[in-house]
Amino acid sequence: MKEVEIFTGPGCDYCVAAKQLLVSKNFSFRERDVSIPEVMLEMRDRLPRAKTIPQIFIDGQHVGGFEDLQEKLQA
């Protein structure tokens, strides 16, 4: 099974949509909440140019945000 990691935050509709999409496709995932300062710092270290959430990784490869995930899972 693929390892999925998703950086999310409270009140983020795209984060909710991404998690729902992953569940609908039977993916389990590790959610990382950027409202926790250490998690935010980790996301910034890994993705210095990212300005939005969610940010999604599959098997350690950066996929992007919700729309990127949608596109990848439709392929």
mmCIF file of C-alpha atoms in Angstrom:
data_model
loop_
_atom_site.group_PDB
_atom_site.id
_atom_site.type_symbol
_atom_site.label_atom_id
_atom_site.label_comp_id
_atom_site.label_asym_id
_atom_site.label_seq_id
_atom_site.Cartn_x
_atom_site.Cartn_y
_atom_site.Cartn_z
ATOM 1 C CA MET A 1 0.000 0.000 0.000
ATOM 2 C CA LYS A 2 1.203 3.483 -0.814
ATOM 3 C CA GLU A 3 2.313 5.754 2.014
ATOM 4 C CA VAL A 4 0.352 9.015 1.946
ATOM 5 C CA GLU A 5 1.168 12.076 4.035
ATOM 6 C CA ILE A 6 -1.010 15.177 3.973
ATOM 7 C CA PHE A 7 -0.246 18.545 5.550
ATOM 8 C CA THR A 8 -3.539 20.147 6.598
ATOM 9 C CA GLY A 9 -4.917 22.892 8.794
ATOM 10 C CA PRO A 10 -8.113 23.763 10.637
ATOM 11 C CA GLY A 11 -10.898 25.341 8.607
ATOM 12 C CA CYS A 12 -9.405 24.282 5.263
ATOM 13 C CA ASP A 13 -12.130 23.090 2.881
ATOM 14 C CA TYR A 14 -9.591 21.787 0.354
ATOM 15 C CA CYS A 15 -7.969 19.745 3.133
ATOM 16 C CA VAL A 16 -11.330 18.177 3.970
ATOM 17 C CA ALA A 17 -11.965 17.464 0.286
ATOM 18 C CA ALA A 18 -8.520 15.877 -0.140
ATOM 19 C CA LYS A 19 -9.032 13.623 2.875
ATOM 20 C CA GLN A 20 -12.492 12.607 1.629
ATOM 21 C CA LEU A 21 -11.051 11.799 -1.801
ATOM 22 C CA LEU A 22 -8.305 9.669 -0.257
ATOM 23 C CA VAL A 23 -10.850 7.790 1.876
ATOM 24 C CA SER A 24 -13.117 7.248 -1.152
ATOM 25 C CA LYS A 25 -10.161 5.675 -2.994
ATOM 26 C CA ASN A 26 -9.325 3.466 0.037
ATOM 27 C CA PHE A 27 -6.051 5.216 0.866
ATOM 28 C CA SER A 28 -4.936 5.440 4.449
ATOM 29 C CA PHE A 29 -2.934 8.560 5.235
ATOM 30 C CA ARG A 30 -0.932 10.323 7.894
ATOM 31 C CA GLU A 31 -2.356 13.769 8.579
ATOM 32 C CA ARG A 32 0.027 16.522 9.675
ATOM 33 C CA ASP A 33 -1.609 19.624 11.194
ATOM 34 C CA VAL A 34 0.289 22.814 10.310
ATOM 35 C CA SER A 35 -1.333 24.674 13.196
ATOM 36 C CA ILE A 36 1.299 22.854 15.289
ATOM 37 C CA PRO A 37 4.438 25.014 14.978
ATOM 38 C CA GLU A 38 6.842 22.066 14.593
ATOM 39 C CA VAL A 39 4.741 20.627 11.759
ATOM 40 C CA MET A 40 4.592 24.019 10.022
ATOM 41 C CA LEU A 41 8.384 24.286 10.239
ATOM 42 C CA GLU A 42 8.765 20.792 8.776
ATOM 43 C CA MET A 43 6.452 21.637 5.872
ATOM 44 C CA ARG A 44 8.377 24.864 5.219
ATOM 45 C CA ASP A 45 11.668 22.949 5.278
ATOM 46 C CA ARG A 46 10.376 20.360 2.823
ATOM 47 C CA LEU A 47 8.432 22.808 0.634
ATOM 48 C CA PRO A 48 9.904 26.294 1.029
ATOM 49 C CA ARG A 49 7.738 27.757 -1.755
ATOM 50 C CA ALA A 50 4.426 26.250 -0.636
ATOM 51 C CA LYS A 51 1.949 28.909 0.395
ATOM 52 C CA THR A 52 -1.216 26.819 0.639
ATOM 53 C CA ILE A 53 -2.556 23.643 2.179
ATOM 54 C CA PRO A 54 -3.143 20.829 1.729
ATOM 55 C CA GLN A 55 0.250 19.631 0.581
ATOM 56 C CA ILE A 56 0.253 15.928 -0.244
ATOM 57 C CA PHE A 57 3.038 13.366 -0.563
ATOM 58 C CA ILE A 58 2.647 9.821 -1.898
ATOM 59 C CA ASP A 59 5.538 7.457 -1.210
ATOM 60 C CA GLY A 60 7.706 10.460 -0.357
ATOM 61 C CA GLN A 61 7.021 12.198 -3.687
ATOM 62 C CA HIS A 62 5.331 15.604 -3.555
ATOM 63 C CA VAL A 63 2.020 15.500 -5.429
ATOM 64 C CA GLY A 64 0.850 19.050 -4.696
ATOM 65 C CA GLY A 65 -2.532 20.221 -3.460
ATOM 66 C CA PHE A 66 -6.086 18.953 -3.739
ATOM 67 C CA GLU A 67 -6.506 19.548 -7.475
ATOM 68 C CA ASP A 68 -3.161 17.868 -8.176
ATOM 69 C CA LEU A 69 -4.282 14.876 -6.103
ATOM 70 C CA GLN A 70 -7.576 14.734 -7.998
ATOM 71 C CA GLU A 71 -5.741 14.719 -11.307
ATOM 72 C CA LYS A 72 -3.269 12.047 -10.176
ATOM 73 C CA LEU A 73 -5.985 9.713 -8.885
ATOM 74 C CA GLN A 74 -8.041 10.039 -12.082
ATOM 75 C CA ALA A 75 -5.102 8.947 -14.266
#
